XYZ file of C-alpha atoms in Angstrom:
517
model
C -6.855 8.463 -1.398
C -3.183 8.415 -2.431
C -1.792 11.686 -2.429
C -0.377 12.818 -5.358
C 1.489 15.462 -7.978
C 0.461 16.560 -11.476
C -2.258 14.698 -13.619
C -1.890 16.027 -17.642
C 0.027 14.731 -20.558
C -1.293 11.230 -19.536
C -1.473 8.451 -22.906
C -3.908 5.968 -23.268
C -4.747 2.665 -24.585
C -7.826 0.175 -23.934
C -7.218 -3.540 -23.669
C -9.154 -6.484 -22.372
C -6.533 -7.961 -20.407
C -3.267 -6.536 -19.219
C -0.234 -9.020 -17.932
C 2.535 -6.939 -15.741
C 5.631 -9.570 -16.400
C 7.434 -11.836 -19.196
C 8.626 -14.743 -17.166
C 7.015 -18.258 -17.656
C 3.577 -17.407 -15.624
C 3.374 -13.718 -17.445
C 3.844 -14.915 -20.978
C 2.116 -18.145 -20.305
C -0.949 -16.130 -19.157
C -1.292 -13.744 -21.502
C -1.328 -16.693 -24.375
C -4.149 -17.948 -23.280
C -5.865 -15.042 -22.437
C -5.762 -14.188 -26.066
C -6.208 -17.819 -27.304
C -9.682 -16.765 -25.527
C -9.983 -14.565 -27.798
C -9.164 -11.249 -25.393
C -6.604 -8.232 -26.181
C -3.865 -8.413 -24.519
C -1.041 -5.856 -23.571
C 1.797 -7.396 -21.850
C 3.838 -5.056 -19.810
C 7.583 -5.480 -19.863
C 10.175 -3.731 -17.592
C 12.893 -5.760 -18.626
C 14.042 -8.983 -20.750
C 16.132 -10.422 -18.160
C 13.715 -12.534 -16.133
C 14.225 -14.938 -13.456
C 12.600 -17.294 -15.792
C 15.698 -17.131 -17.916
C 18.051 -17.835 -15.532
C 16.283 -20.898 -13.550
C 18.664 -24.149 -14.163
C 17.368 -26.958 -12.253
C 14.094 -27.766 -14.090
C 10.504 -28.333 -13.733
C 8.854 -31.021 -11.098
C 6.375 -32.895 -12.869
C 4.821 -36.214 -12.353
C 5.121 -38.545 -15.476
C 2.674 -41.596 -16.269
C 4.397 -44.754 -16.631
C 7.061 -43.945 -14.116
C 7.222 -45.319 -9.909
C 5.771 -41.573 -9.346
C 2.655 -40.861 -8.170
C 1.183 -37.333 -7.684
C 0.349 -38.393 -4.105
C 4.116 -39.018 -3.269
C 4.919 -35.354 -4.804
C 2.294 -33.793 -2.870
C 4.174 -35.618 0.042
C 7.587 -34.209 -0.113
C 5.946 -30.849 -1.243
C 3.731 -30.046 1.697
C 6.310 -31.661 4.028
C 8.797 -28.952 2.690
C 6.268 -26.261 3.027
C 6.902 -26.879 6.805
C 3.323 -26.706 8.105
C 1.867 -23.420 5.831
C 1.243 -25.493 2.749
C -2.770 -25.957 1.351
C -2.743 -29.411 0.315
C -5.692 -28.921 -1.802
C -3.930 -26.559 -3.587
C -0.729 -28.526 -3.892
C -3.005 -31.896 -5.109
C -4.330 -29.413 -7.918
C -1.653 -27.607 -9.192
C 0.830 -31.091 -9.187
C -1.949 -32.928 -10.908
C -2.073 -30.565 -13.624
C 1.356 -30.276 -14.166
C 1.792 -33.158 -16.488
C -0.636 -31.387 -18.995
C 0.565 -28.106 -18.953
C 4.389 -29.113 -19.637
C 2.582 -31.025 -22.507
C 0.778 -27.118 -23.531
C 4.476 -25.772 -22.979
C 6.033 -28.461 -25.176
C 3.221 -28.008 -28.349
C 4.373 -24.338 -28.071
C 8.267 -25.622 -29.000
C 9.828 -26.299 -25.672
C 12.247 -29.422 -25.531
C 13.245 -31.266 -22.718
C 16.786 -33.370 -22.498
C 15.489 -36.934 -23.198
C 17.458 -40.298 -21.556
C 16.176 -41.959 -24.657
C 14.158 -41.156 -27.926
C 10.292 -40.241 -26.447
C 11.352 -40.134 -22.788
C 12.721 -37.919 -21.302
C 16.016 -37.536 -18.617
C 14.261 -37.315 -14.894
C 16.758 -36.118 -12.044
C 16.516 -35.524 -8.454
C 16.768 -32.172 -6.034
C 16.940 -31.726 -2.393
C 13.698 -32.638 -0.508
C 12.417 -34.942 -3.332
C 11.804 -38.631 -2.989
C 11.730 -39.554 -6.435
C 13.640 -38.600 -9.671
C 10.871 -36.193 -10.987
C 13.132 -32.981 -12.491
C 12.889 -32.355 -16.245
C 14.924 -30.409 -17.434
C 16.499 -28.987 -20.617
C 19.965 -27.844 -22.380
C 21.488 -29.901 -18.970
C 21.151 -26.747 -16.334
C 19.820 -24.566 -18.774
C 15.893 -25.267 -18.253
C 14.552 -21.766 -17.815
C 16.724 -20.769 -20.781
C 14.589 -23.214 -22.635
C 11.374 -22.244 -21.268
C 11.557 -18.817 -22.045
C 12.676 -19.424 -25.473
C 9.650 -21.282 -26.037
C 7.447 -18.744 -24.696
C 8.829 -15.524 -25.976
C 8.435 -17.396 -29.549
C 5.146 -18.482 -28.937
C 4.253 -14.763 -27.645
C 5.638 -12.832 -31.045
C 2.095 -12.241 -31.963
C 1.300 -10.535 -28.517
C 1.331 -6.852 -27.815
C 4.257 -6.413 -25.735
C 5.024 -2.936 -24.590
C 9.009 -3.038 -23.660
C 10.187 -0.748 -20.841
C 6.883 0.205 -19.151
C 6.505 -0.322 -15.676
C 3.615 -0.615 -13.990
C 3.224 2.207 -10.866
C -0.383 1.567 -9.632
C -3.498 -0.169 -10.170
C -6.742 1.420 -11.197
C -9.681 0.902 -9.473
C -13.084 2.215 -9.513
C -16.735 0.976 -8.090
C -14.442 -1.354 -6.088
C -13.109 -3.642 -9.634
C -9.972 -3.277 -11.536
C -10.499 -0.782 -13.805
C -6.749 -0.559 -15.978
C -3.016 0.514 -14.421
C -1.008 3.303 -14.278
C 2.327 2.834 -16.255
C 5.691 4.706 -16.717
C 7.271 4.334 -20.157
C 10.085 5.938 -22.319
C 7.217 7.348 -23.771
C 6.395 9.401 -20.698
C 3.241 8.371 -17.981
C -0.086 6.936 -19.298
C -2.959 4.307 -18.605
C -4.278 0.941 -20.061
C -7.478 0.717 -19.377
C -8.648 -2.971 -18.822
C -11.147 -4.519 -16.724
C -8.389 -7.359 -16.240
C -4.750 -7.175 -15.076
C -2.500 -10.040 -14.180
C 0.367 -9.847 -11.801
C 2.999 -11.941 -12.969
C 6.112 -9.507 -11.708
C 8.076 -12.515 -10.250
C 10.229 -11.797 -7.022
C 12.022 -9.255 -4.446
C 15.303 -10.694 -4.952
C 16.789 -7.253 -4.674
C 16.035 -6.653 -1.181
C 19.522 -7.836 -0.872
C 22.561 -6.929 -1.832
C 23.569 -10.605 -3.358
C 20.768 -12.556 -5.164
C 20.209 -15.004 -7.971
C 17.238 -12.693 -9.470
C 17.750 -10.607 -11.956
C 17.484 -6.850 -11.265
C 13.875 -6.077 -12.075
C 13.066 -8.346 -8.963
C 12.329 -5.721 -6.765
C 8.889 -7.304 -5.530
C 6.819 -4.913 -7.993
C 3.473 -6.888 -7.860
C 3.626 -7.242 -4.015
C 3.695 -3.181 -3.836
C 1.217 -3.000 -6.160
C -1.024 -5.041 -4.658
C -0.690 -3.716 -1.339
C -1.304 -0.006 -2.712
C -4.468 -1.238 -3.734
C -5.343 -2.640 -0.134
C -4.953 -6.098 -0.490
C -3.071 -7.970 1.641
C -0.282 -10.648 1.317
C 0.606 -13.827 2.962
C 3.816 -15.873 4.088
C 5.525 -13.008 3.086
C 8.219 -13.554 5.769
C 9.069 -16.628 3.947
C 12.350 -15.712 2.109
C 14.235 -18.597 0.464
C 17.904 -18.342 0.426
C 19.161 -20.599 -2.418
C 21.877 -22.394 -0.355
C 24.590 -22.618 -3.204
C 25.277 -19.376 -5.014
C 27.924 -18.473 -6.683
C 30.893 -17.044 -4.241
C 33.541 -14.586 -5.615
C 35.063 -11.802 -3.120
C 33.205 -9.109 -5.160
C 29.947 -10.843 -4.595
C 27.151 -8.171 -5.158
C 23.789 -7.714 -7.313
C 23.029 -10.651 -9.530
C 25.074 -13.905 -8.748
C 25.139 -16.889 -10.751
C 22.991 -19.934 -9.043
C 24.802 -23.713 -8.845
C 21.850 -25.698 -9.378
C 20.719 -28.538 -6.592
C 20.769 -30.653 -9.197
C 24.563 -31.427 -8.902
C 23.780 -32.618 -5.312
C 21.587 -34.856 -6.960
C 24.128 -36.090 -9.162
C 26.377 -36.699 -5.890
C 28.116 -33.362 -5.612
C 28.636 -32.650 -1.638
C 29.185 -29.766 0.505
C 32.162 -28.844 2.025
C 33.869 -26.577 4.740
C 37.453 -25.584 3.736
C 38.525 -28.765 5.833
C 36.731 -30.607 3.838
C 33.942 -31.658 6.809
C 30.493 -32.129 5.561
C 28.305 -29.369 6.012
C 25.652 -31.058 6.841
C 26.596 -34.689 8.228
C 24.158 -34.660 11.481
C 21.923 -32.096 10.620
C 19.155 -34.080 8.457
C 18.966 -37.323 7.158
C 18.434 -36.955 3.659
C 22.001 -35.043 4.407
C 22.938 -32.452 1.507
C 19.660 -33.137 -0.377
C 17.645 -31.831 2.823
C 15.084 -29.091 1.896
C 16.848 -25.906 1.220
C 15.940 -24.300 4.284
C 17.514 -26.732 6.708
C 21.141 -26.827 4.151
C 21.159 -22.707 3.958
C 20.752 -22.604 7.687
C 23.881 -25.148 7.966
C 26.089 -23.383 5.477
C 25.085 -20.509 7.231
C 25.653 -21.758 11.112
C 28.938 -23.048 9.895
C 30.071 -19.840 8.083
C 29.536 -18.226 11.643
C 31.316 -20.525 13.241
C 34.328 -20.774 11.207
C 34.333 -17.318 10.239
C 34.887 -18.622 6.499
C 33.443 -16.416 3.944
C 32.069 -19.553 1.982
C 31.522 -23.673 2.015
C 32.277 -25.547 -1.128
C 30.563 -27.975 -3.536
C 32.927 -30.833 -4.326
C 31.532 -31.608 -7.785
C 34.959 -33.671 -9.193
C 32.797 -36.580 -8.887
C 30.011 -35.728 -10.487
C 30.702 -37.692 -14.612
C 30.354 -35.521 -17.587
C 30.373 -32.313 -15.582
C 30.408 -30.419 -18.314
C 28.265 -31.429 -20.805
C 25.738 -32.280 -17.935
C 26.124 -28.720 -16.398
C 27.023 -26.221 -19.295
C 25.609 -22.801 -17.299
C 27.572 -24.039 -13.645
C 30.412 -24.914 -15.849
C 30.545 -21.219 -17.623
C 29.739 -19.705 -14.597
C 32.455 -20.983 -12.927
C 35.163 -20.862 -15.332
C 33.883 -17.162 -15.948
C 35.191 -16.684 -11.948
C 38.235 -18.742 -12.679
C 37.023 -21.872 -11.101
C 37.352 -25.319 -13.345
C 34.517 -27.504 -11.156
C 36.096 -30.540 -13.093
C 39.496 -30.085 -10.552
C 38.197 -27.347 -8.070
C 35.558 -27.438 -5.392
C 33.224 -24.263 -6.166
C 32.660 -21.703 -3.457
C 29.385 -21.107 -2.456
C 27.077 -19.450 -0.300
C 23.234 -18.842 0.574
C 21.310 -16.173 -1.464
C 18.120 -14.614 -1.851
C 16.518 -16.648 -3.706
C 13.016 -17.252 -4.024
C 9.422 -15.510 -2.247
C 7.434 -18.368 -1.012
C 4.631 -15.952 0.045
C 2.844 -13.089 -1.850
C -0.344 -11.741 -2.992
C -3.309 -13.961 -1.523
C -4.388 -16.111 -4.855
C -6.820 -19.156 -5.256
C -5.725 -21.688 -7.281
C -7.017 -20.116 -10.572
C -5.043 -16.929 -9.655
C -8.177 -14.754 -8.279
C -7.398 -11.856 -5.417
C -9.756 -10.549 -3.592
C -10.167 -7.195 -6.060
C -12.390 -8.139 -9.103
C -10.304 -8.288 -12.321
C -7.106 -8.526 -10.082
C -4.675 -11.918 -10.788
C -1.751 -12.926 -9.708
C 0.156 -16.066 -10.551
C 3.927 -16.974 -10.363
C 6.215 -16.298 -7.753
C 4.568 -12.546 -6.924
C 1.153 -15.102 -5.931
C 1.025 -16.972 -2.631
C -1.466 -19.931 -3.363
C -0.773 -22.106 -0.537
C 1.948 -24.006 -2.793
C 4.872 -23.529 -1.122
C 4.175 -22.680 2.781
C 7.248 -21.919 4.681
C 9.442 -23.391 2.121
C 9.435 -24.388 -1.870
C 10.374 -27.635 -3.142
C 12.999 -27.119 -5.831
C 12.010 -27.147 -9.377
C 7.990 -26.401 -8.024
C 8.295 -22.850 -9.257
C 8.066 -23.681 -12.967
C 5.678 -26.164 -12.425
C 3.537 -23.540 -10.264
C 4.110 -21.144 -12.984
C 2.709 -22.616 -15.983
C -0.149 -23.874 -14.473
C -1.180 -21.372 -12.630
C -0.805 -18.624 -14.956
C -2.521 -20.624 -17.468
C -5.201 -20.775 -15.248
C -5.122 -16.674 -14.430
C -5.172 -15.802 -18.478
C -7.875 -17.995 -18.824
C -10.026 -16.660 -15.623
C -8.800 -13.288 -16.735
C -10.236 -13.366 -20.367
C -13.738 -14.659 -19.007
C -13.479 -11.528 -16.337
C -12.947 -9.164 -18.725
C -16.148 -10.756 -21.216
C -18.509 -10.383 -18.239
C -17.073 -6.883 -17.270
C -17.093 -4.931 -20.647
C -15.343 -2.096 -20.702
C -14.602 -0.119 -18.075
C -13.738 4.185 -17.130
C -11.447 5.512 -14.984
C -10.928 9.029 -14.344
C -7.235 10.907 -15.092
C -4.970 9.771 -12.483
C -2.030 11.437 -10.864
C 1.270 10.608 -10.333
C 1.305 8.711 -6.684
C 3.597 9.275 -4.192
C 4.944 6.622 -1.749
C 7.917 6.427 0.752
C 11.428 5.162 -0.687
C 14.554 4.520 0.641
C 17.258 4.332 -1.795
C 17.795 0.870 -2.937
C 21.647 0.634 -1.430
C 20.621 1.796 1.978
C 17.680 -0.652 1.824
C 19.685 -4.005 0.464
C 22.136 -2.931 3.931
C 19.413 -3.278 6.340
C 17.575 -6.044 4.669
C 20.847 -7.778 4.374
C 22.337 -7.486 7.869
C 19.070 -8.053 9.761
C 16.624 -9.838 7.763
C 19.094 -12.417 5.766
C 19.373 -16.412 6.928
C 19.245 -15.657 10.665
C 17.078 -12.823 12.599
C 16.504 -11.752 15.678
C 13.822 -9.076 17.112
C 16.293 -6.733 17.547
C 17.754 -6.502 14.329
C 14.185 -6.145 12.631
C 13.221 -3.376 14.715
C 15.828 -1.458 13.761
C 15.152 -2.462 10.297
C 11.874 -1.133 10.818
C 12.878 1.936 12.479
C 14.913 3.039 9.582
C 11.638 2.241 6.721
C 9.326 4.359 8.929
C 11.726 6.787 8.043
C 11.934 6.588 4.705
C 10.975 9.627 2.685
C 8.257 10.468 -0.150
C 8.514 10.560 -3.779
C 6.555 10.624 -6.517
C 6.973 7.747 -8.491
C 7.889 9.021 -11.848
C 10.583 6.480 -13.291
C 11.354 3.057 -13.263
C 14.096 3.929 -10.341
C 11.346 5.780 -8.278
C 8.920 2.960 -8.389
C 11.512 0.247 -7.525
C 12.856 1.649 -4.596
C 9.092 2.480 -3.301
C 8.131 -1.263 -4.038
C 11.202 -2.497 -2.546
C 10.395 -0.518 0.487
C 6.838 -1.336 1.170
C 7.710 -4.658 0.520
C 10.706 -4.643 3.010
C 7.880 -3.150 5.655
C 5.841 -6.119 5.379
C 8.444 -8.813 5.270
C 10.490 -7.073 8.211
C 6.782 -6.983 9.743
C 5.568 -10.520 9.318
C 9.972 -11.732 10.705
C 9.352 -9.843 13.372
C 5.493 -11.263 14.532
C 6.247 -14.733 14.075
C 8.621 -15.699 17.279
C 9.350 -19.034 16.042
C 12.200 -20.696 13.685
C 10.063 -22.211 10.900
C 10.710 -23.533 7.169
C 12.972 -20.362 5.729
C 12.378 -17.934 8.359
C 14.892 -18.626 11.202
C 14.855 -16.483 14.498
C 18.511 -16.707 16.389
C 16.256 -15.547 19.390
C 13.568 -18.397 18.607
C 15.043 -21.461 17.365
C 12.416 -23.611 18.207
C 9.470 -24.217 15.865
C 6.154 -23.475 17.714
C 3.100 -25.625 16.639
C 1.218 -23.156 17.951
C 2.012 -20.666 15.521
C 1.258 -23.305 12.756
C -0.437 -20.580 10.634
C -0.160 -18.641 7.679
C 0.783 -14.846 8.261
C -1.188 -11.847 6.618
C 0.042 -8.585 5.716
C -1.190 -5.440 4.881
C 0.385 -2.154 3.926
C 2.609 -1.068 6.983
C 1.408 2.477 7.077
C 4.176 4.302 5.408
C 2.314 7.619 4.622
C 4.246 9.742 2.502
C 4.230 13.206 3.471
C 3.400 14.642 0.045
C 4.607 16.667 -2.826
């Protein structure tokens, strides 16, 4: 029982089917939960999603081209570093083609290399030119266009956040939400977690700043565990200005594609020796080399050398921007860069349809850990993974919800959970559970959540610094139990991978009992 304060003055609303995010997999399964003919509220903390800012593109295997679903299963699961379920991988990359088709009836449009076929590039850990992408770097800008016209006819309640999920005779039963028009409930046999990341553990990300791993806290509230969750990808090129803090632009792999290269302030390659497919290695193995060399050198950045790269800036409109915005002109000046958070490989245990183990409970997107991505995600696989897995969810959701009825939940309370403030967290999280770990570091990290004092989660700020602490106990958790350097977690005091330890992780709440009201 979670303890709690109050319990009046609570609003309500009934609904079939209730999606907690508005990124690609949110919006994408909450259309066709009501194209199966459910009601749908759609929860919305906030329009900036990391949707809208992804630049690379999508990874999608197209008929009539040298690709083959086979090779991208390949150079996904051999990214994935061991962890991946290449059953899972084989069905979500199969369906991919068709659901970019779905995404492309509801308006989308992708940059074409001639009329009716369209541009294909290449990102690190790919074999083949697979990428599609849109506006040049500007394909989740596209995406989310698409989708948020598509989803005009949906009920989307702006500014609610979701504190808790209801349960009762062990199903789903609605979710407890805080609004600007006070606390209330949805009651719905069917929710959908589609919150994206946790970005905002750290003090410099490229997520956007509702990515404070909301759907991995709820989750775990409700008992269910996670997986992988250790499995933080550091984008290796962001953005680099002195000031660097909170949201940072992202300089899209693609340009290494296009024959950008990395750079010390020598101008030595960053990763010459370290991997042969050399700066298009999988992003874990080119953030650990920025980062070894940044320790080395002391620098406070590498550089992408992207004067060779032709039409820079009609190719690359959003790196372009961004840079000139930090008074960098990429056409005549290498761009500083450095690893950040980027991307949660792991999350809330999902089949491939989006089912957790709670009845009524999805989860698809990045807050879901299907067995896609393993240790490590493939650029350009989170789109992909998005669209057809929250397809999937809406659509498993909506027949949940037929077969459940309607569904009764008493009045809840306001909960109360432990929360550090989200400045002291991102410190911790940042110095001790960044690029490179070691034991040490996490158990202080650790030492300082267990800490962490109770609140009762009565505003957006209260229930993002209680996610983002729960969530920093189980990631901190899962570092610190696996004693081995493997896909994006790397352990300074365990360099080595361990085939022995060539297993997923599970998580479950790390028992940080608030002391009450």
């Amino acid at each position: 029982m979670t303890p709690a304060c109050g319990g009046a003055g609570f609003w309500r609303r009934r609904a079939d089917v209730v999606v907690i995010g508005t990124g690609v997999a949110g919006l994408t399964a909450a259309l066709a939960a009501q194209r199966a003919g459910r009601r749908v509220v759609v929860l919305s903390k906030s329009e900036h999603t990391a949707t809208r800012y992804a630049q690379g593109g999508i990874a999608v295997v197209l008929p009539g081209t040298d690709d083959s679903v086979e090779a991208h299963v390949t150079d996904t699961v051999t990214a994935g570093a061991g962890l991946t379920d290449p059953a899972a991988v084989r069905s979500i990359v199969a369906d991919g083609h068709r659901a970019v088709r779905e995404l492309v009836g509801a308006g989308a449009v992708f940059d074409e290399a001639t009329p009716g076929r369209w541009a294909l590039t290449r990102e690190g850990g790919h074999s083949r030119r697979r990428i599609i992408h849109a506006g040049g770097d500007a394909t989740g800008a596209e995406v989310q266009r698409a989708l948020d016209d598509a989803a005009t006819t949906l009920d989307i309640r702006a500014d609610h956040v979701a504190a808790e999920i209801l349960v009762h005779d062990g199903a789903v039963a609605g979710v407890l939400v805080a609004g600007d028009d006070g606390p209330g409930v949805v009651h719905a046999p069917s929710v959908i977690l589609a919150t994206g990341g946790l970005g905002h553990l750290y003090r410099s990300t490229t997520n956007p700043d509702g990515s404070t791993g909301d759907g991995v806290a709820l989750a775990l509230w409700a008992g269910l565990p996670v997986s992988d969750i250790e499995f933080v990808q550091f984008h290796p090129t962001m953005l680099y200005t002195p000031d660097s803090g909170g949201r940072r632009p992202l300089i899209t792999e693609a340009l290494r594609g296009e024959g950008a290269v990395l750079v010390d302030r020598h101008g030595f390659s960053v990763t010459g020796g370290v991997h042969p497919m050399g700066d298009l290695a999988p992003r874990d193995v080119v953030a650990a080399a920025i980062e070894e060399r940044l320790r080395a050198s002391g620098d406070p950045c590498v550089y992408l050398d992207a004067r060779g790269v032709p039409n820079l800036a009609i190719r690359f409109p959003t790196v372009t921007a961004a840079c000139l915005d930090a008074g960098i002109d990429p056409a005549h000046q290498p761009i500083p860069v450095v690893p950040g958070a980027h991307y949660s490989c792991g999350g809330v245990v999902t089949d491939v349809d989006g089912r957790t183990a709670l009845p009524g409970l999805f989860a698809a997107g990045e807050v879901a850990r299907t067995g896609m991505h393993g240790a490590n995600r493939l650029a350009s696989n989170s789109l992909l993974e998005g669209l057809v897995v929250g397809g999937r969810a809406g659509r498993a959701a909506a027949r949940h919800a037929a077969a459940a009825g309607s569904v009764r939940v008493q009045t809840p309370t306001v909960p109360v959970r432990a929360a550090l403030r989200r400045a002291q967290l991102q410190s911790l999280m940042s110095a001790h559970v960044s690029v490179m770990r070691t034991g040490a570091g996490l158990r202080e990290v650790l030492d300082e959540l267990h800490r962490a004092p109770a609140r009762p989660l009565r505003t957006r700020v209260d229930i993002e610094d209680a996610a983002l602490t729960a969530v920093a106990s189980v990631v901190t958790a899962a570092a610190l139990a696996r004693t081995e350097t493997r896909g994006c977690h790397h352990r300074a005091d365990f360099p080595d991978t361990d085939p022995a330890q060539a297993l997923s992780s599970e998580r479950a709440a790390a028992g940080l009992t608030p002391a009450g009201c």
